XYZ file of C-alpha atoms in Angstrom:
444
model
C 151.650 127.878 68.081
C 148.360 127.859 68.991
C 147.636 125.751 72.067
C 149.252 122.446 73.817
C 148.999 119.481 76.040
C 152.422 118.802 77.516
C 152.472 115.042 78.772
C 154.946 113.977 81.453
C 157.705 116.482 80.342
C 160.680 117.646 82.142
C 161.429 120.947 84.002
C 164.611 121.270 85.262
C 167.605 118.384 84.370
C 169.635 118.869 86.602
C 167.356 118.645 90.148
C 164.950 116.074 88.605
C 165.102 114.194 85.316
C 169.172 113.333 84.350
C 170.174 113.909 87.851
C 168.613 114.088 91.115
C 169.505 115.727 94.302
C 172.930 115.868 92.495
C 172.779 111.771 92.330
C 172.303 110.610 88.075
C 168.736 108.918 87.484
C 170.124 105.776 86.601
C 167.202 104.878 84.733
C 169.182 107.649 81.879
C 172.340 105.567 81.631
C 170.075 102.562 80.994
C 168.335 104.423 78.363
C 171.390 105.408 76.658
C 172.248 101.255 76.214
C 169.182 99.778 75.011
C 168.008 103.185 72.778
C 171.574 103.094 71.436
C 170.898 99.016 70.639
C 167.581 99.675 69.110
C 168.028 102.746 67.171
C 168.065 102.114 63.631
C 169.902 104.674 61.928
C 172.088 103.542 59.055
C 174.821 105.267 59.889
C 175.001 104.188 63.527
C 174.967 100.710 62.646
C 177.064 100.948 59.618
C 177.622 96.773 60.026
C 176.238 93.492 61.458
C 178.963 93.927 63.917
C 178.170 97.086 65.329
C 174.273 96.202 65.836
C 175.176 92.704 67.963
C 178.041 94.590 69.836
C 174.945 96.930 71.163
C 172.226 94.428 71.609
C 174.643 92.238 73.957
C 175.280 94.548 76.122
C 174.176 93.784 80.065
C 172.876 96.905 81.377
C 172.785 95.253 84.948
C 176.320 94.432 84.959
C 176.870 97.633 83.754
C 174.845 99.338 86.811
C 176.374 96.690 89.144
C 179.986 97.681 88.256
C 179.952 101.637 87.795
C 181.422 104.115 86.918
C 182.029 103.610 83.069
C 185.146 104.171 81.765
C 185.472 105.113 78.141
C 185.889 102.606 75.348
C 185.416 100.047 78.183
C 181.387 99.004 77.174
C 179.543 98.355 73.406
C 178.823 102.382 73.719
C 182.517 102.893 72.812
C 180.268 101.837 68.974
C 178.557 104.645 69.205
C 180.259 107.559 70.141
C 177.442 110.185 70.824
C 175.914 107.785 73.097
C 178.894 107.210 75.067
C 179.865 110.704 75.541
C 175.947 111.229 76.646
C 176.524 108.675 78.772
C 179.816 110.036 80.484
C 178.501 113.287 80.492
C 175.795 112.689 82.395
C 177.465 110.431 85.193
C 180.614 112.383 85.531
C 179.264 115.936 84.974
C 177.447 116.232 88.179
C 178.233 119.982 88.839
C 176.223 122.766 87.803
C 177.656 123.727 84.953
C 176.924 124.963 81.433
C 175.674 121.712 80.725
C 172.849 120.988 82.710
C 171.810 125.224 82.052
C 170.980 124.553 77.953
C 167.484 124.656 76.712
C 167.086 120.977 75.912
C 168.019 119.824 79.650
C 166.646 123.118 81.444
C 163.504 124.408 80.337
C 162.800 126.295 84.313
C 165.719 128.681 83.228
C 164.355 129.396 79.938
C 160.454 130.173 80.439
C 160.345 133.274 79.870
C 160.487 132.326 76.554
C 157.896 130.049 76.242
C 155.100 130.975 73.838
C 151.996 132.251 76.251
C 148.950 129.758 74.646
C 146.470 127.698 76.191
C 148.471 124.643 77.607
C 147.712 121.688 79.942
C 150.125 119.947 81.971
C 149.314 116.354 82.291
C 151.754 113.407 84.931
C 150.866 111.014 87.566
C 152.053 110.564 91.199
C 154.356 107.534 89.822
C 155.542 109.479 87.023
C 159.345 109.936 86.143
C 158.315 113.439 85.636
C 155.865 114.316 88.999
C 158.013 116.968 90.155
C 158.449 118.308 86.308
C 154.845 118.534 85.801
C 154.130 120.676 89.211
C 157.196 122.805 88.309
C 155.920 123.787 84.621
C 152.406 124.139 85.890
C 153.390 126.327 88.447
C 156.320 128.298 86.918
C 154.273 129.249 83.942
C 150.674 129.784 84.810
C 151.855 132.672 87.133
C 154.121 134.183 84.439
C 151.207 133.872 81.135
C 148.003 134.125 80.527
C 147.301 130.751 79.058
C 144.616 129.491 80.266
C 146.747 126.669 82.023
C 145.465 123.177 83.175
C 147.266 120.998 85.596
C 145.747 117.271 85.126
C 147.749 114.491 87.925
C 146.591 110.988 88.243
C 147.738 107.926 89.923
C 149.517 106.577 87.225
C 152.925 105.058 86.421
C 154.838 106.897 83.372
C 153.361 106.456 79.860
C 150.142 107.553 78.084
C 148.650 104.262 78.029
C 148.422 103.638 81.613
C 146.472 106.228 81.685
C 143.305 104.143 81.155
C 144.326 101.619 83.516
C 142.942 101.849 87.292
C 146.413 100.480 88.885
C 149.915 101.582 89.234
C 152.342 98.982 90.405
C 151.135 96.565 92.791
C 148.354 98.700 93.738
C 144.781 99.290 92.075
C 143.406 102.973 92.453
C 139.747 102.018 91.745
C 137.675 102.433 88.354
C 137.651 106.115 88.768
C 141.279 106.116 88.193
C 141.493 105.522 84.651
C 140.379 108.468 81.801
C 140.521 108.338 78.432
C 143.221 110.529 77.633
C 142.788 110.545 73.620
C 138.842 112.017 74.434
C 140.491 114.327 76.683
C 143.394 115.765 74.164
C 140.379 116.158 71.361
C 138.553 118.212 73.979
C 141.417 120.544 74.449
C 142.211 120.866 70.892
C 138.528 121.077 69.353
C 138.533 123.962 71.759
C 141.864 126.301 70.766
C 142.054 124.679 67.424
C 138.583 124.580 65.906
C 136.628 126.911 68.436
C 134.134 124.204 69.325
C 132.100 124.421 72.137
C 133.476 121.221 73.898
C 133.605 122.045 77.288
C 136.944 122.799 78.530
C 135.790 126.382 79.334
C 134.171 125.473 82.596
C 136.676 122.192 83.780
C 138.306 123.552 86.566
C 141.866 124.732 86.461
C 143.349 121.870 88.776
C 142.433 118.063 88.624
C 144.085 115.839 91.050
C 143.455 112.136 91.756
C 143.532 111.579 95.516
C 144.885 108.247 96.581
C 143.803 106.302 99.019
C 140.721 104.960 100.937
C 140.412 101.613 99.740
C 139.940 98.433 101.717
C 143.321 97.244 101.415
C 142.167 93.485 100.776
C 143.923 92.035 97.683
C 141.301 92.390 94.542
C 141.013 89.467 91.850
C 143.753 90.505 89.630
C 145.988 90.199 92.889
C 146.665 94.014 93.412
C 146.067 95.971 96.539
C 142.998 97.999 96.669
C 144.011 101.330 97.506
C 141.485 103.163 96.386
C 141.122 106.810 95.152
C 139.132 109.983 94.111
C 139.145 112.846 91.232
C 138.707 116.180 93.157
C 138.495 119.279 91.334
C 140.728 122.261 92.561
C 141.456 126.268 91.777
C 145.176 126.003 92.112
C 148.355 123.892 92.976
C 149.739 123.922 95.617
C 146.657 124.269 97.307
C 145.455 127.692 99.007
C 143.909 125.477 102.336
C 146.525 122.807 102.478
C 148.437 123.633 106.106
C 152.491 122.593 106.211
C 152.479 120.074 109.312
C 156.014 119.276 110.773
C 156.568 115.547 111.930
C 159.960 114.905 114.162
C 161.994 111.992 114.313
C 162.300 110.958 117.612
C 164.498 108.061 119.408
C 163.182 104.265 119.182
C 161.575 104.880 115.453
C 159.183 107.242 116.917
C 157.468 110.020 114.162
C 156.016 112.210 116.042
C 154.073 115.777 115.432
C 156.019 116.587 118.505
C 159.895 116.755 118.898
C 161.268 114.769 121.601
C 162.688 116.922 124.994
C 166.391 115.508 125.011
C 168.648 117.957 123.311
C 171.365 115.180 121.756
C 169.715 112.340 120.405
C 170.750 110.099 117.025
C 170.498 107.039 115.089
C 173.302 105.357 113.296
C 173.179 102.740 110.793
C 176.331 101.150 108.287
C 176.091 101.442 104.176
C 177.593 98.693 101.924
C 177.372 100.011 98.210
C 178.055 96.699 96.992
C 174.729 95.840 98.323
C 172.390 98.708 98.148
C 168.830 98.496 99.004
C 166.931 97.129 96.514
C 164.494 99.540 95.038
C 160.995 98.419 94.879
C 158.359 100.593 92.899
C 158.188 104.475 92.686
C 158.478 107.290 89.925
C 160.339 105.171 87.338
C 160.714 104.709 83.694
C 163.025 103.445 80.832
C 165.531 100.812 83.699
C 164.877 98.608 81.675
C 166.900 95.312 80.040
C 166.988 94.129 76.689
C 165.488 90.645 76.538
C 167.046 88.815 72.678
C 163.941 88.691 70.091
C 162.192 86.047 69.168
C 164.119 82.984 67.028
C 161.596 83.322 64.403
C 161.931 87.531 64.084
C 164.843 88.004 61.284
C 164.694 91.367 61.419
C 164.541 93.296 64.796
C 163.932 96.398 64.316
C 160.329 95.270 63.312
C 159.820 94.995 66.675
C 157.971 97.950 68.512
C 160.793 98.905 71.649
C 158.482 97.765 74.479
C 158.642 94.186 73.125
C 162.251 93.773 73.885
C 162.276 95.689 76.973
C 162.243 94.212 80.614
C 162.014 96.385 83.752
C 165.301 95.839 86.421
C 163.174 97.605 88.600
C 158.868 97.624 88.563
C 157.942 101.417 88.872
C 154.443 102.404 90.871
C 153.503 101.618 94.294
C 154.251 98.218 96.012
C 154.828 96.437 99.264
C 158.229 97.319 100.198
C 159.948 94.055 100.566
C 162.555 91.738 98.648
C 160.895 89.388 96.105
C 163.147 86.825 93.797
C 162.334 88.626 90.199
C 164.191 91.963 91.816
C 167.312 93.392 91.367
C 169.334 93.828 93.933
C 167.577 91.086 95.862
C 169.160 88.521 97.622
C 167.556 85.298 99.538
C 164.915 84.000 101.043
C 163.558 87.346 99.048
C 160.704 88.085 101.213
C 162.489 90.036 104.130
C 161.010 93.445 104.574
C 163.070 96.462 103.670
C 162.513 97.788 106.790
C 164.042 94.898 108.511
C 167.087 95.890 107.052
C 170.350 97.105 108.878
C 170.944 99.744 106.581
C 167.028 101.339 106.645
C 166.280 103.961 109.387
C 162.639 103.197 110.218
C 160.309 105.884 111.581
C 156.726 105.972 112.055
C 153.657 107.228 113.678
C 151.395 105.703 116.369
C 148.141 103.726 114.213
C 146.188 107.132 113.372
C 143.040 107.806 114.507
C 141.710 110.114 112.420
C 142.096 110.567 108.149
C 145.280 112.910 107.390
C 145.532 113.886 103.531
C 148.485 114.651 102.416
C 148.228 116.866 99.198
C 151.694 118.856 98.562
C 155.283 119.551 98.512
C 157.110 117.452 100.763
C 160.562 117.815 102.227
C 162.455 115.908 104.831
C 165.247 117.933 107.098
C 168.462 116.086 108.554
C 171.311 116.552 110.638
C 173.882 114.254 109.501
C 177.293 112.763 109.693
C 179.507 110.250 107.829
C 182.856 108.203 107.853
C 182.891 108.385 103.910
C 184.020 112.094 102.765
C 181.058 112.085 100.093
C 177.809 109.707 100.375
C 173.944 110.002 98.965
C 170.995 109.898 101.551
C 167.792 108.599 100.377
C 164.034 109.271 102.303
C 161.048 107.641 101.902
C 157.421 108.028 102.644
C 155.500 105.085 103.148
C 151.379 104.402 103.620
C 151.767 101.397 106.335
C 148.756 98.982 106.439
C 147.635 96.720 108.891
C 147.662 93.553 108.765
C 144.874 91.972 107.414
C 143.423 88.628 105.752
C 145.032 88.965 102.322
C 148.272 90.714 103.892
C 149.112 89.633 107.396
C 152.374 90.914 107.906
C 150.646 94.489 106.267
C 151.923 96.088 103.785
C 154.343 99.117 103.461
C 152.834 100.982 100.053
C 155.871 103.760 98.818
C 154.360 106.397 98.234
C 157.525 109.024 97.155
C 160.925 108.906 97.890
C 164.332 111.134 96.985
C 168.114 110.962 97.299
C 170.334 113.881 97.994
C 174.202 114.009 97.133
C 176.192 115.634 100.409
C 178.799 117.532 98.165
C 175.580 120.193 97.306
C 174.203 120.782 100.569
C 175.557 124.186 100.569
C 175.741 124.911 96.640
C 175.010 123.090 93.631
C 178.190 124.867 91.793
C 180.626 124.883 94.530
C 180.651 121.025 96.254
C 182.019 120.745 99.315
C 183.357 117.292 100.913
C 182.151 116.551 104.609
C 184.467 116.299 107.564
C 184.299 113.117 109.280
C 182.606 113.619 113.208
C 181.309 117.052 111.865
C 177.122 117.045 111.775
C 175.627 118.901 108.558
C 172.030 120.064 107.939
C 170.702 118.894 104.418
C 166.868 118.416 103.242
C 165.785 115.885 100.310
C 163.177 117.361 98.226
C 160.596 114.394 98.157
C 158.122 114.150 95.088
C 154.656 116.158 95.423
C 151.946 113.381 96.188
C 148.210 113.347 97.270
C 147.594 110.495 99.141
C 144.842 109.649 102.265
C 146.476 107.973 105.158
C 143.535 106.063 106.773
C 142.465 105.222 110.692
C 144.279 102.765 111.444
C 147.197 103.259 109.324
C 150.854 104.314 109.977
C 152.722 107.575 108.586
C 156.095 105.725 108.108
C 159.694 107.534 106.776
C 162.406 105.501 105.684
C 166.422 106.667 105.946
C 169.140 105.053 104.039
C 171.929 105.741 101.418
């Protein structure tokens, strides 16, 4: 092995990828039902039968109606994806499974072959956290030389010459050309070529943020952005700042002076939040080919997929094409009786936030197991194009209350009793402007 460029790749399986904060990445159980449907090996689909058992199956009824049960949905056709499929939404403890080289690779680098390597994702990646992880993990082990490349992309390699992620549009800085950049690296450790990559610097992050916020003419938000060139992740200068959550939806860099203060809010999993945007990939429906296709597997995969959920950054709100949603589909998430809102006075001077972020709570439930979820949000004005503003996500996380003390030992709560548990948020680099609001969403 000589060199690499490791694109949006996973770290660890268990604390980000399959599962999350002990909670399963649903997007992985959708996965499972339309790979399993479009997979065309012979002996999987072994008859007619088999193949239109696996392309009708309704991965949102599915997600509406867990858990699976086996021999109970069109996996029951193909074994291996079933027991995936079980495996991964019942086998939530640390165990042996989530510790084996194909889900773990943060256990197992001290076997990784020490060659030149860059480490490429995107703040709206499925694999942000991943990316940081190997980045970090491994340049201070080896010798490389190691490259950490982030943009403000959504997962994929193609949207990696696109200025926008989501709803939002990052500027025409935002966009590279990632092929160009891959020859670079590879003339380099390959061929010996003098192409450059001996003086890029080690870091390259893509600094959202800035932009006008009007709406631009293909209708997305322009939130504007920079390339900055860095020595290291996480960064030397960056200072941790600690923001309270203080009665009345107050955040505040100060805590509040009463000792006993809390805010309470009731969590109906038949009707979750609706998810809108953020670091997703492969939720996705199958939508029936084309009448005039006879053969379907001559269709490339992203032709017959169809997001349940868009992935990148967006206004958080209900909207009619979104699942989960429910009518007149505009209210804000926020609004919600079920969403914990926090946020800062407008801000009168720039803050950057470039980092690691985690959010601390002390907590108690009715329910003897339940998920919190946190979310950071960029909250802008109102203006012209947006008059009610618009509340950009800019990471989130969930976090299973069995694992607050140990991810192999779970532990139900005690209802009345309060518990201290922190959610691991995505790494982000984002500019919240004058003007704007620091805002930290709370649900289940």
């Amino acid at each position: 092995l000589a060199c690499m460029w490791v694109n949006e790749a996973a770290s660890n399986g268990f604390t980000s990828t399959l599962r999350h904060g002990g909670a399963l990445e649903l997007r992985f159980l959708a996965w499972l039902y339309w790979h399993a449907a479009l997979n065309t090996n012979a002996t999987l689909k072994k008859s007619p039968e088999v193949a239109a058992v696996l392309e009708s199956a309704d991965i949102q009824g599915i997600l509406r109606h867990l858990p699976i049960e086996k021999g109970e949905t069109p996996l029951a056709l193909a074994p291996s994806y079933e027991q995936r499929a079980l495996d991964i939404l019942t086998k939530s403890d640390f165990t042996e499974l989530w510790k084996d080289p194909s889900v773990n690779f943060e256990l197992h680098w001290d076997r990784f072959a020490d060659v030149p390597t860059v480490f490429s994702s995107a703040w709206y990646d499925s694999y942000t956290r991943a990316n940081l992880e190997n980045y970090v993990g491994l340049s201070q082990r080896n010798k490389g030389p190691y490259r950490l490349l982030m943009g403000p992309w959504t997962h994929g390699d193609s949207f990696m010459g696109y200025s926008f992620a989501g709803d939002i549009d990052l500027g025409p800085e935002a966009a590279i050309d990632y092929n160009t950049e891959r020859l670079r690296w590879f003339d380099r450790w390959l061929k010996g070529l003098a192409s450059g990559v001996d003086n890029d610097s080690p870091v390259s992050i893509f600094v959202m943020g800035g932009g006008n916020g009007r709406r631009n003419k293909a209708g997305r938000l322009n939130h504007g952005g920079r390339w900055r060139e860095e020595r290291e992740w996480p960064l030397a200068r960056s200072t941790g700042v600690r923001y309270y959550l203080r009665p009345n939806g107050i955040l505040s860099p100060t805590p509040h002076k009463r000792i006993s203060a809390y805010s309470t809010f009731q969590f109906d999993p038949d009707e979750p939040v609706p998810t809108v945007g953020g670091n997703i990939s492969s939720l996705d429906s199958l939508i029936p080919p084309p009448a005039y296709i006879s053969d379907p597997s001559t269709l490339p995969a992203a032709a017959r997929r169809h997001p349940i959920t868009p992935n990148g950054g967006w206004d958080q709100r209900e909207r009619r094409d979104l699942f989960g949603a429910h009518p007149p589909y505009t209210s804000p998430l926020g609004a919600r009786k079920d969403v914990l809102v926090f946020q800062t006075s407008p801000l009168k001077q720039d803050i950057e936030v470039t980092g690691p972020i985690e959010v601390i709570l002390w907590v108690a439930s009715d329910a003897p197991d339940t998920d919190f979820t946190a979310k950071l949000i960029d909250l802008y004005p109102p203006n012209k194009d947006y008059p009610e503003g618009y509340a950009l996500n800019i990471s989130d996380s969930i976090f299973r209350m069995r694992y607050r003390d140990s991810w192999e030992h779970p532990k139900m709560m005690q209802q009345g009793e309060v518990y201290q548990m922190a959610i691991t948020l995505y790494p982000t680099s984002n500019l919240f402007v004058v003007g704007h609001r620091i805002r930290l969403d709370i649900s289940s």
